[in-house]
């Protein structure tokens, strides 16, 4: 049976990771190891020279083993390959080395320039360093949980992409639109990252203080995203499927 590791960057408590884990359980044996809090915007960051705390976590999902981890998504992946799947732990039923890593479901798009900062993408980039295939899933405007299109098509996308392995060093990046199911337009493949970010951070010096800054996050209009891009696909009611390449581990 296929061993599947599921992680995310929105925290183990997020609705998106629960949906991904229970859906993935139809394709193999699922173990969840995910951050104990939100870890967005960390890219492929890791922690060194410190201890980590791992705790069993009850996700309420039949057949899914889950643990919270006080590290980044990349820390979660590294921990499994660099110790937690050693034979001395297998007899405790914790981890087996995964055959597939799934990251998400992120509660916003991971598209355009923002993929550079995404910890969801970062976890998948770490996976391919161990020659393990990885797929990222994100759902646009899903702060309260994945939308209708995500819920309807997640299983279909998993089933399809699991059977279409990529060359070494490449991952699938799937973004679901926020539109109603009735407005869904279909699936677009080979989407490239739009050359725009979704947000801009603006740094302001505090009044009467020349050393302290406040940071404001402002949304950037994304309607300028071109045809053929990931953001363009999502904004027009399509599922976007693209490929992201790891520049270190490549063919």
Coordinates of N, CA and C in Angstrom, one line a residue:
X1 N 0.8 -1.2 0.0 CA 0.0 0.0 0.0 C 0.9 1.2 0.0
X2 N 0.5 2.3 -0.7 CA 1.2 3.5 -0.8 C 1.2 4.3 0.5
X3 N 2.3 4.7 1.0 CA 2.4 5.5 2.2 C 2.4 7.0 1.8
X4 N 1.5 7.8 2.4 CA 1.3 9.2 2.0 C 1.5 10.0 3.3
X5 N 2.4 11.0 3.1 CA 2.6 12.0 4.2 C 1.9 13.3 3.8
X6 N 1.1 13.8 4.7 CA 0.3 15.1 4.4 C 0.8 16.1 5.4
X7 N 1.1 17.3 4.9 CA 1.5 18.5 5.7 C 0.9 19.7 5.1
X8 N 1.1 20.8 5.8 CA 0.6 22.1 5.3 C 1.3 23.3 6.0
X9 N 0.9 24.5 5.7 CA 1.5 25.6 6.4 C 0.5 26.5 7.1
X10 N -0.8 26.1 7.1 CA -1.8 26.8 7.8 C -2.1 26.2 9.2
X11 N -1.4 25.1 9.6 CA -1.5 24.5 10.9 C -2.4 23.3 10.8
X12 N -2.1 22.3 11.7 CA -2.8 21.0 11.6 C -4.3 21.1 11.9
X13 N -4.7 22.2 12.4 CA -6.2 22.5 12.8 C -7.0 23.0 11.6
X14 N -6.4 23.3 10.4 CA -7.1 23.9 9.3 C -8.0 23.0 8.6
X15 N -9.2 23.5 8.2 CA -10.1 22.6 7.4 C -9.5 22.0 6.2
X16 N -8.6 22.7 5.5 CA -8.0 22.2 4.3 C -7.2 21.0 4.5
X17 N -6.4 20.9 5.5 CA -5.6 19.7 5.7 C -6.5 18.5 6.0
X18 N -7.6 18.7 6.7 CA -8.5 17.6 7.1 C -9.1 17.0 5.8
X19 N -9.6 17.9 4.9 CA -10.1 17.4 3.6 C -9.1 16.7 2.8
X20 N -7.9 17.2 2.8 CA -6.8 16.6 2.0 C -6.5 15.2 2.6
X21 N -6.4 15.1 3.9 CA -6.0 13.8 4.5 C -7.1 12.8 4.3
X22 N -8.3 13.1 4.5 CA -9.4 12.1 4.4 C -9.5 11.7 2.9
X23 N -9.3 12.6 2.0 CA -9.4 12.2 0.6 C -8.2 11.4 0.2
X24 N -7.0 11.7 0.7 CA -5.8 10.9 0.3 C -5.9 9.5 0.9
X25 N -6.7 9.3 2.0 CA -6.8 8.0 2.6 C -7.4 7.0 1.6
X26 N -8.1 7.5 0.6 CA -8.6 6.5 -0.4 C -7.5 6.0 -1.4
X27 N -6.3 6.6 -1.3 CA -5.3 6.2 -2.2 C -4.1 5.6 -1.5
X28 N -4.1 5.5 -0.2 CA -3.0 4.9 0.6 C -3.2 5.1 2.1
X29 N -2.1 4.7 2.7 CA -2.0 4.9 4.2 C -1.5 6.3 4.5
X30 N -2.3 7.1 5.2 CA -2.0 8.5 5.4 C -1.5 8.8 6.8
X31 N -0.4 9.5 6.9 CA 0.1 10.0 8.1 C 0.2 11.5 8.0
X32 N -0.3 12.3 8.9 CA -0.2 13.7 8.9 C 0.8 14.2 9.9
X33 N 1.8 15.0 9.5 CA 2.7 15.7 10.3 C 2.7 17.1 9.9
X34 N 2.1 18.0 10.7 CA 1.9 19.4 10.3 C 2.2 20.3 11.4
X35 N 2.5 21.6 11.1 CA 2.9 22.6 12.1 C 1.7 22.8 13.1
X36 N 2.1 23.1 14.4 CA 1.2 23.3 15.4 C 0.5 24.7 15.4
X37 N 1.0 25.5 14.4 CA 0.4 26.8 14.2 C 0.7 27.3 12.8
X38 N 0.1 28.4 12.4 CA 0.3 28.9 11.1 C 1.8 29.2 10.8
X39 N 2.2 28.7 9.7 CA 3.6 28.9 9.3 C 3.7 29.5 7.8
X40 N 2.7 30.3 7.5 CA 2.7 30.8 6.1 C 3.9 31.7 5.8
X41 N 4.3 31.8 4.6 CA 5.3 32.8 4.2 C 6.7 32.4 4.5
X42 N 7.0 31.2 4.9 CA 8.3 30.8 5.3 C 9.1 30.1 4.2
X43 N 8.6 30.0 3.0 CA 9.3 29.3 1.9 C 9.8 27.9 2.3
X44 N 11.0 27.6 2.1 CA 11.6 26.3 2.4 C 12.5 26.4 3.7
X45 N 12.1 27.3 4.6 CA 12.9 27.5 5.8 C 12.9 26.3 6.8
X46 N 14.0 26.2 7.5 CA 14.2 25.1 8.5 C 14.7 25.7 9.8
X47 N 14.6 24.9 10.8 CA 15.2 25.3 12.1 C 16.4 24.4 12.5
X48 N 17.4 24.9 13.0 CA 18.5 24.2 13.5 C 18.8 24.5 15.0
X49 N 19.6 23.6 15.6 CA 20.1 23.9 17.0 C 19.0 24.1 18.0
X50 N 18.0 23.3 17.9 CA 16.9 23.5 18.9 C 16.1 22.1 18.9
X51 N 15.4 22.0 20.0 CA 14.5 20.8 20.2 C 13.2 21.0 19.5
X52 N 12.5 19.9 19.1 CA 11.2 20.0 18.6 C 10.2 19.2 19.4
X53 N 9.0 19.6 19.5 CA 8.0 19.0 20.2 C 6.9 18.4 19.2
X54 N 6.7 17.1 19.3 CA 5.7 16.4 18.5 C 4.7 15.8 19.4
X55 N 3.4 16.0 19.0 CA 2.3 15.5 19.9 C 1.3 14.8 19.0
X56 N 0.7 13.7 19.4 CA -0.4 13.1 18.7 C -1.6 14.1 18.6
X57 N -2.2 14.1 17.5 CA -3.3 15.0 17.3 C -4.5 14.3 16.7
X58 N -5.7 14.4 17.4 CA -6.9 13.7 16.9 C -7.6 14.6 15.9
X59 N -7.5 14.2 14.7 CA -8.2 14.9 13.6 C -9.6 14.3 13.4
X60 N -10.0 13.3 14.1 CA -11.3 12.7 13.9 C -11.5 12.0 12.6
X61 N -10.4 11.6 11.9 CA -10.5 11.0 10.6 C -10.2 9.5 10.7
X62 N -11.1 8.6 10.3 CA -10.9 7.2 10.4 C -9.6 6.8 9.6
X63 N -8.7 6.0 10.2 CA -7.6 5.5 9.5 C -6.5 6.5 9.3
X64 N -6.6 7.7 9.8 CA -5.5 8.7 9.6 C -4.8 8.9 10.9
X65 N -3.5 8.7 10.9 CA -2.6 9.0 12.1 C -2.1 10.5 11.9
X66 N -2.2 11.3 13.0 CA -1.8 12.7 12.9 C -1.0 13.1 14.1
X67 N 0.0 14.0 13.8 CA 0.8 14.6 14.8 C 1.1 16.0 14.5
X68 N 1.1 16.9 15.5 CA 1.5 18.3 15.4 C 3.0 18.4 15.7
X69 N 3.6 19.4 15.1 CA 5.0 19.5 15.1 C 5.3 21.0 15.2
X70 N 6.2 21.4 16.2 CA 6.4 22.8 16.4 C 7.6 23.3 15.5
X71 N 7.4 23.1 14.2 CA 8.4 23.5 13.2 C 7.7 23.9 12.0
X72 N 8.5 24.2 10.9 CA 8.0 24.6 9.7 C 7.5 23.4 8.9
X73 N 6.8 23.6 7.8 CA 6.4 22.4 6.9 C 7.6 21.7 6.4
X74 N 8.7 22.4 6.1 CA 9.9 21.8 5.6 C 10.5 21.0 6.8
X75 N 10.5 21.5 8.0 CA 11.0 20.7 9.1 C 10.2 19.4 9.2
X76 N 8.9 19.4 9.0 CA 8.1 18.2 9.1 C 8.6 17.2 8.1
X77 N 8.8 17.6 6.9 CA 9.3 16.6 5.8 C 10.7 16.1 6.2
X78 N 11.6 17.0 6.6 CA 13.0 16.6 6.9 C 13.0 15.6 8.1
X79 N 12.1 15.9 9.1 CA 12.1 15.0 10.3 C 11.7 13.6 9.9
X80 N 10.7 13.5 9.0 CA 10.3 12.1 8.6 C 11.4 11.4 7.9
X81 N 12.1 12.0 7.0 CA 13.2 11.3 6.3 C 14.5 11.2 7.1
X82 N 14.7 12.1 8.0 CA 16.0 12.1 8.7 C 15.9 11.6 10.2
X83 N 15.0 10.7 10.5 CA 14.9 10.2 11.8 C 13.6 9.5 12.2
X84 N 12.5 10.2 11.9 CA 11.2 9.7 12.5 C 10.8 8.4 11.8
X85 N 11.4 8.1 10.6 CA 11.0 6.9 9.9 C 12.0 5.8 10.1
X86 N 13.0 6.0 11.1 CA 14.0 5.0 11.4 C 13.3 3.8 12.0
X87 N 14.0 2.6 11.9 CA 13.4 1.4 12.3 C 13.0 1.3 13.8
X88 N 13.8 2.1 14.6 CA 13.5 2.1 16.0 C 12.1 2.7 16.3
X89 N 11.6 3.5 15.4 CA 10.3 4.1 15.6 C 9.1 3.3 15.0
X90 N 9.5 2.5 13.9 CA 8.4 1.8 13.2 C 7.7 0.9 14.1
X91 N 8.3 0.3 15.1 CA 7.6 -0.7 15.9 C 6.6 0.0 16.8
X92 N 6.7 1.4 16.9 CA 5.7 2.1 17.6 C 4.5 2.6 16.7
X93 N 4.6 2.3 15.5 CA 3.5 2.6 14.5 C 3.5 4.0 14.2
X94 N 4.6 4.8 14.3 CA 4.5 6.2 14.0 C 4.6 6.5 12.5
X95 N 5.8 6.2 11.9 CA 6.0 6.6 10.5 C 6.7 5.5 9.7
X96 N 6.3 5.5 8.5 CA 7.1 4.7 7.5 C 7.5 5.8 6.4
X97 N 8.5 5.5 5.7 CA 9.0 6.4 4.7 C 7.9 6.6 3.6
X98 N 7.6 7.8 3.3 CA 6.5 8.1 2.4 C 6.9 7.8 0.9
X99 N 5.9 7.4 0.2 CA 6.0 7.3 -1.3 C 5.5 8.5 -2.0
X100 N 4.7 9.3 -1.3 CA 4.1 10.5 -1.8 C 3.9 11.5 -0.7
X101 N 4.2 12.8 -1.1 CA 3.9 13.9 -0.1 C 2.9 14.8 -0.7
X102 N 1.9 15.1 0.1 CA 0.9 16.1 -0.3 C 0.9 17.3 0.7
X103 N 0.9 18.5 0.1 CA 1.0 19.7 0.9 C -0.2 20.6 0.6
X104 N -0.9 21.0 1.7 CA -2.1 21.8 1.6 C -3.3 21.2 2.4
X105 N -4.5 21.6 2.1 CA -4.9 22.5 1.1 C -4.7 23.9 1.7
X106 N -3.9 24.7 1.0 CA -3.7 26.1 1.5 C -5.0 26.9 1.4
X107 N -5.2 27.8 2.3 CA -6.5 28.6 2.3 C -6.4 29.9 1.5
X108 N -5.5 29.9 0.6 CA -5.5 31.0 -0.5 C -4.7 30.4 -1.6
X109 N -4.6 31.1 -2.7 CA -3.9 30.7 -3.9 C -2.4 30.6 -3.5
X110 N -1.7 29.7 -4.1 CA -0.2 29.7 -4.2 C 0.1 29.8 -5.7
X111 N 0.2 31.0 -6.1 CA 0.3 31.2 -7.6 C 1.1 32.5 -7.8
X112 N 1.5 32.7 -9.0 CA 2.3 33.9 -9.4 C 3.6 34.0 -8.6
X113 N 4.0 35.2 -8.3 CA 5.3 35.4 -7.6 C 5.3 34.8 -6.2
X114 N 4.1 34.7 -5.6 CA 3.9 34.3 -4.3 C 4.4 32.8 -4.0
X115 N 4.6 32.0 -5.1 CA 5.1 30.7 -4.8 C 6.5 30.7 -4.3
X116 N 7.2 31.8 -4.5 CA 8.6 32.0 -3.9 C 8.6 32.0 -2.4
X117 N 7.5 32.5 -1.8 CA 7.4 32.6 -0.3 C 6.6 31.5 0.3
X118 N 5.9 30.7 -0.5 CA 5.0 29.7 0.1 C 5.6 28.6 0.8
X119 N 5.2 28.4 2.1 CA 5.7 27.2 2.8 C 5.0 25.9 2.3
X120 N 3.9 26.1 1.7 CA 3.2 24.9 1.1 C 4.1 24.4 0.0
X121 N 4.6 25.3 -0.9 CA 5.5 24.9 -1.9 C 6.8 24.4 -1.3
X122 N 7.3 25.1 -0.3 CA 8.5 24.7 0.3 C 8.6 23.3 0.8
X123 N 7.5 22.8 1.4 CA 7.5 21.4 1.8 C 7.6 20.4 0.7
X124 N 7.0 20.8 -0.4 CA 7.1 19.9 -1.6 C 8.4 20.0 -2.2
X125 N 9.0 21.2 -2.2 CA 10.4 21.3 -2.7 C 11.4 20.4 -1.9
X126 N 11.1 20.3 -0.6 CA 12.0 19.5 0.2 C 11.8 18.0 -0.1
X127 N 10.5 17.6 -0.4 CA 10.2 16.2 -0.7 C 11.0 15.7 -1.9
X128 N 11.1 16.5 -3.0 CA 11.8 16.1 -4.2 C 13.3 15.9 -3.9
X129 N 13.9 16.5 -2.9 CA 15.3 16.3 -2.6 C 15.5 14.9 -2.1
X130 N 14.5 14.2 -1.7 CA 14.5 12.8 -1.3 C 14.0 11.9 -2.4
X131 N 13.8 12.4 -3.6 CA 13.3 11.7 -4.7 C 11.9 11.1 -4.5
X132 N 11.1 11.9 -3.8 CA 9.7 11.5 -3.5 C 8.8 12.5 -4.2
X133 N 7.8 12.0 -5.0 CA 6.9 12.9 -5.7 C 6.1 13.7 -4.7
X134 N 5.7 14.9 -5.1 CA 4.9 15.8 -4.2 C 3.9 16.6 -5.0
X135 N 2.8 16.9 -4.4 CA 1.7 17.7 -5.0 C 1.3 18.7 -4.0
X136 N 1.1 20.0 -4.5 CA 0.6 21.0 -3.6 C -0.8 21.4 -4.1
X137 N -1.7 21.6 -3.1 CA -3.1 22.0 -3.4 C -3.4 23.3 -2.6
X138 N -4.0 24.2 -3.3 CA -4.5 25.5 -2.7 C -5.9 25.8 -3.2
X139 N -6.6 26.6 -2.4 CA -8.0 26.9 -2.7 C -8.2 28.4 -2.5
X140 N -8.5 29.1 -3.5 CA -8.6 30.6 -3.5 C -9.8 31.0 -2.6
X141 N -9.4 32.0 -1.7 CA -10.4 32.6 -0.8 C -11.1 31.6 0.1
X142 N -10.3 30.8 0.7 CA -10.9 29.6 1.5 C -10.6 29.7 3.0
X143 N -10.6 31.0 3.5 CA -10.3 31.2 4.9 C -11.3 30.4 5.8
X144 N -12.5 30.2 5.4 CA -13.5 29.4 6.2 C -13.6 28.0 5.7
X145 N -12.7 27.6 4.9 CA -12.7 26.2 4.4 C -12.7 26.1 2.9
X146 N -12.2 25.0 2.3 CA -12.2 24.8 0.9 C -13.6 25.0 0.2
X147 N -13.6 25.6 -1.0 CA -14.8 25.9 -1.7 C -15.4 24.7 -2.4
X148 N -16.5 25.0 -3.1 CA -17.3 24.0 -3.7 C -16.5 23.2 -4.8
X149 N -15.7 23.9 -5.6 CA -15.0 23.3 -6.6 C -13.9 22.4 -6.0
X150 N -13.3 22.9 -5.0 CA -12.2 22.1 -4.3 C -12.8 20.8 -3.8
X151 N -13.9 20.8 -3.1 CA -14.5 19.6 -2.5 C -15.0 18.7 -3.6
X152 N -15.5 19.2 -4.7 CA -16.0 18.3 -5.8 C -14.8 17.6 -6.6
X153 N -13.7 18.4 -6.8 CA -12.7 17.9 -7.7 C -11.4 17.4 -7.1
X154 N -11.2 17.6 -5.8 CA -10.0 17.2 -5.2 C -9.6 15.7 -5.4
X155 N -10.6 14.8 -5.2 CA -10.3 13.4 -5.4 C -10.0 13.1 -6.9
X156 N -10.7 13.8 -7.8 CA -10.4 13.6 -9.2 C -9.0 14.0 -9.6
X157 N -8.5 15.2 -9.0 CA -7.2 15.6 -9.3 C -6.1 14.7 -8.7
X158 N -6.4 14.3 -7.5 CA -5.4 13.3 -6.9 C -5.3 12.1 -7.7
X159 N -6.4 11.5 -8.1 CA -6.4 10.3 -8.8 C -5.7 10.4 -10.1
X160 N -5.8 11.6 -10.8 CA -5.2 11.8 -12.1 C -3.7 12.0 -11.9
X161 N -3.3 12.9 -11.0 CA -1.9 13.3 -10.9 C -1.0 12.3 -10.3
X162 N -1.6 11.5 -9.4 CA -0.8 10.4 -8.8 C -0.3 9.4 -9.9
X163 N -1.1 9.3 -10.9 CA -0.8 8.3 -12.0 C 0.1 9.0 -13.1
X164 N 0.4 10.2 -12.9 CA 1.2 10.9 -13.9 C 2.5 11.5 -13.3
X165 N 3.4 10.6 -12.9 CA 4.6 11.1 -12.2 C 5.4 12.1 -13.1
X166 N 6.1 13.0 -12.4 CA 6.9 14.0 -13.1 C 8.3 13.6 -13.1
X167 N 9.2 14.2 -13.9 CA 10.6 14.0 -13.8 C 11.2 14.4 -12.4
X168 N 12.3 13.9 -12.1 CA 12.9 14.3 -10.8 C 13.0 15.8 -10.6
X169 N 12.8 16.3 -9.4 CA 12.9 17.7 -9.1 C 11.8 18.6 -9.5
X170 N 10.6 18.0 -9.9 CA 9.5 18.7 -10.2 C 8.2 18.3 -9.4
X171 N 7.4 19.3 -9.1 CA 6.2 19.1 -8.4 C 5.0 19.6 -9.1
X172 N 3.8 19.1 -8.8 CA 2.6 19.7 -9.3 C 2.1 20.7 -8.4
X173 N 1.6 21.8 -8.9 CA 1.0 22.9 -8.1 C -0.4 23.1 -8.6
X174 N -1.4 22.8 -7.8 CA -2.8 22.8 -8.2 C -3.5 23.9 -7.4
X175 N -4.2 24.8 -8.1 CA -5.0 25.9 -7.5 C -6.4 25.8 -7.9
X176 N -7.3 25.7 -6.9 CA -8.8 25.7 -7.1 C -9.4 27.1 -7.1
X177 N -10.4 27.4 -7.9 CA -11.0 28.7 -7.9 C -12.0 28.8 -6.8
X178 N -12.4 30.0 -6.5 CA -13.4 30.2 -5.4 C -14.8 30.3 -5.9
X179 N -15.0 30.1 -7.2 CA -16.4 30.3 -7.8 C -17.3 29.1 -7.3
X180 N -18.6 29.4 -7.5 CA -19.6 28.3 -7.2 C -19.4 27.2 -8.3
X181 N -19.8 26.0 -7.9 CA -19.7 24.9 -8.8 C -20.4 25.1 -10.1
X182 N -21.5 25.9 -10.1 CA -22.2 26.1 -11.3 C -21.5 27.1 -12.3
X183 N -20.5 27.8 -11.7 CA -19.7 28.7 -12.6 C -18.4 28.1 -13.0
X184 N -18.1 26.9 -12.6 CA -16.8 26.3 -12.8 C -16.6 26.1 -14.3
X185 N -15.5 26.4 -14.9 CA -15.2 26.4 -16.3 C -14.4 25.2 -16.8
X186 N -13.7 24.5 -15.9 CA -12.9 23.3 -16.3 C -11.5 23.4 -15.7
X187 N -10.7 22.5 -16.2 CA -9.3 22.4 -15.8 C -8.4 22.8 -16.9
X188 N -7.4 23.7 -16.5 CA -6.4 24.1 -17.4 C -5.0 23.6 -16.9
X189 N -4.3 23.0 -17.8 CA -3.0 22.4 -17.5 C -1.8 23.3 -18.0
X190 N -0.6 22.9 -17.6 CA 0.6 23.6 -18.0 C 0.5 25.1 -17.8
X191 N -0.1 25.5 -16.7 CA -0.2 27.0 -16.3 C 1.2 27.4 -15.8
X192 N 1.6 28.6 -16.2 CA 2.9 29.1 -15.7 C 2.6 30.2 -14.7
X193 N 3.5 30.4 -13.7 CA 3.3 31.4 -12.7 C 3.1 32.8 -13.3
X194 N 2.0 33.5 -13.0 CA 1.9 34.9 -13.4 C 3.0 35.7 -12.8
X195 N 3.4 36.7 -13.6 CA 4.5 37.6 -13.2 C 4.1 38.7 -12.3
X196 N 3.2 38.4 -11.4 CA 2.7 39.4 -10.4 C 2.5 38.7 -9.1
X197 N 2.7 39.4 -7.9 CA 2.3 38.8 -6.6 C 0.9 39.1 -6.3
X198 N 0.4 38.4 -5.3 CA -1.0 38.7 -4.9 C -1.1 39.8 -3.9
X199 N 0.0 40.1 -3.2 CA 0.0 41.1 -2.1 C 1.3 41.9 -2.2
X200 N 1.2 43.1 -1.6 CA 2.4 43.9 -1.5 C 2.5 44.4 0.0
X201 N 3.6 44.2 0.6 CA 3.8 44.6 1.9 C 4.5 46.0 1.9
X202 N 3.9 47.0 2.7 CA 4.4 48.3 2.7 C 4.9 48.6 4.1
X203 N 6.2 49.1 4.2 CA 6.8 49.3 5.4 C 6.8 50.8 5.7
X204 N 6.3 51.2 6.9 CA 6.2 52.5 7.3 C 7.0 52.8 8.6
X205 N 7.8 53.8 8.7 CA 8.4 54.2 9.9 C 7.3 54.7 10.9
X206 N 7.4 54.2 12.1 CA 6.5 54.7 13.1 C 6.7 56.2 13.4
X207 N 5.6 56.9 13.7 CA 5.7 58.3 14.0 C 6.6 58.6 15.2
X208 N 7.5 59.5 15.1 CA 8.4 59.9 16.2 C 9.4 58.7 16.6
X209 N 9.6 57.8 15.6 CA 10.5 56.7 15.9 C 11.2 56.4 14.6
X210 N 12.6 56.6 14.5 CA 13.3 56.3 13.3 C 13.9 54.9 13.2
X211 N 13.5 54.0 14.1 CA 14.0 52.7 14.1 C 12.9 51.6 14.0
X212 N 11.7 51.9 14.3 CA 10.6 50.9 14.3 C 9.7 51.1 13.1
X213 N 9.2 50.0 12.6 CA 8.4 50.0 11.4 C 7.1 49.3 11.7
X214 N 6.1 49.7 11.0 CA 4.8 48.9 10.9 C 4.7 48.4 9.5
X215 N 4.1 47.3 9.3 CA 3.9 46.7 8.0 C 2.5 46.6 7.6
X216 N 2.1 47.1 6.5 CA 0.7 47.0 6.0 C 0.7 46.0 4.8
X217 N -0.2 45.1 4.7 CA -0.3 44.2 3.6 C -1.5 44.7 2.7
X218 N -1.2 44.9 1.5 CA -2.2 45.4 0.6 C -2.4 44.5 -0.6
X219 N -3.6 44.1 -0.9 CA -3.9 43.3 -2.0 C -3.6 44.0 -3.3
X220 N -3.0 43.3 -4.3 CA -2.7 43.8 -5.6 C -3.8 43.3 -6.6
X221 N -4.4 44.2 -7.4 CA -5.4 43.8 -8.4 C -4.7 42.7 -9.3
X222 N -5.4 41.6 -9.4 CA -4.8 40.5 -10.2 C -5.4 40.3 -11.5
X223 N -6.4 41.2 -11.9 CA -7.1 41.0 -13.1 C -6.1 41.1 -14.3
X224 N -4.9 41.7 -14.1 CA -4.0 41.8 -15.2 C -3.2 40.5 -15.5
X225 N -3.5 39.5 -14.8 CA -2.8 38.2 -15.0 C -3.2 37.7 -16.4
X226 N -2.2 37.3 -17.2 CA -2.4 36.9 -18.6 C -3.0 35.5 -18.8
X227 N -3.6 35.3 -19.9 CA -4.0 34.0 -20.3 C -2.7 33.1 -20.3
X228 N -2.9 31.8 -19.8 CA -1.9 30.9 -19.8 C -1.2 30.8 -18.4
X229 N -1.6 31.7 -17.5 CA -1.0 31.8 -16.2 C -1.9 31.1 -15.1
X230 N -1.3 30.8 -14.0 CA -2.0 30.2 -12.9 C -3.1 31.1 -12.3
X231 N -2.7 32.4 -12.1 CA -3.7 33.3 -11.5 C -4.8 33.6 -12.6
X232 N -4.4 33.7 -13.8 CA -5.4 33.9 -14.9 C -6.4 32.8 -14.9
X233 N -6.0 31.6 -14.7 CA -6.9 30.4 -14.8 C -7.9 30.5 -13.6
X234 N -7.3 30.7 -12.4 CA -8.2 30.7 -11.2 C -9.2 31.8 -11.2
X235 N -8.8 33.0 -11.7 CA -9.8 34.1 -11.7 C -10.9 34.0 -12.7
X236 N -10.7 33.1 -13.7 CA -11.7 32.9 -14.7 C -12.5 31.6 -14.4
X237 N -12.4 31.1 -13.2 CA -13.2 29.9 -12.8 C -12.7 28.6 -13.2
X238 N -11.4 28.5 -13.4 CA -10.7 27.2 -13.8 C -9.9 26.6 -12.6
X239 N -9.7 25.3 -12.6 CA -8.6 24.7 -11.8 C -7.3 24.9 -12.6
X240 N -6.3 25.4 -11.9 CA -5.0 25.6 -12.5 C -4.1 24.5 -12.1
X241 N -3.5 23.8 -13.1 CA -2.5 22.8 -12.8 C -1.2 23.2 -13.5
X242 N -0.1 23.4 -12.7 CA 1.2 23.8 -13.2 C 2.3 22.9 -12.6
X243 N 3.5 23.1 -13.1 CA 4.6 22.4 -12.6 C 5.7 23.4 -12.1
X244 N 6.2 23.1 -11.0 CA 7.3 24.0 -10.4 C 8.5 23.1 -10.3
X245 N 9.6 23.7 -10.7 CA 10.9 23.0 -10.7 C 11.8 23.4 -9.6
X246 N 12.4 22.4 -8.9 CA 13.4 22.7 -7.9 C 14.7 22.9 -8.6
X247 N 15.3 24.0 -8.4 CA 16.5 24.3 -9.2 C 17.8 23.6 -8.7
X248 N 17.7 23.0 -7.6 CA 18.9 22.2 -7.1 C 18.7 20.7 -7.5
X249 N 17.6 20.1 -7.3 CA 17.3 18.8 -7.6 C 16.6 18.7 -8.9
X250 N 17.3 18.7 -10.0 CA 16.7 18.7 -11.3 C 17.3 17.6 -12.2
X251 N 16.6 17.4 -13.4 CA 17.1 16.4 -14.3 C 18.5 16.7 -14.8

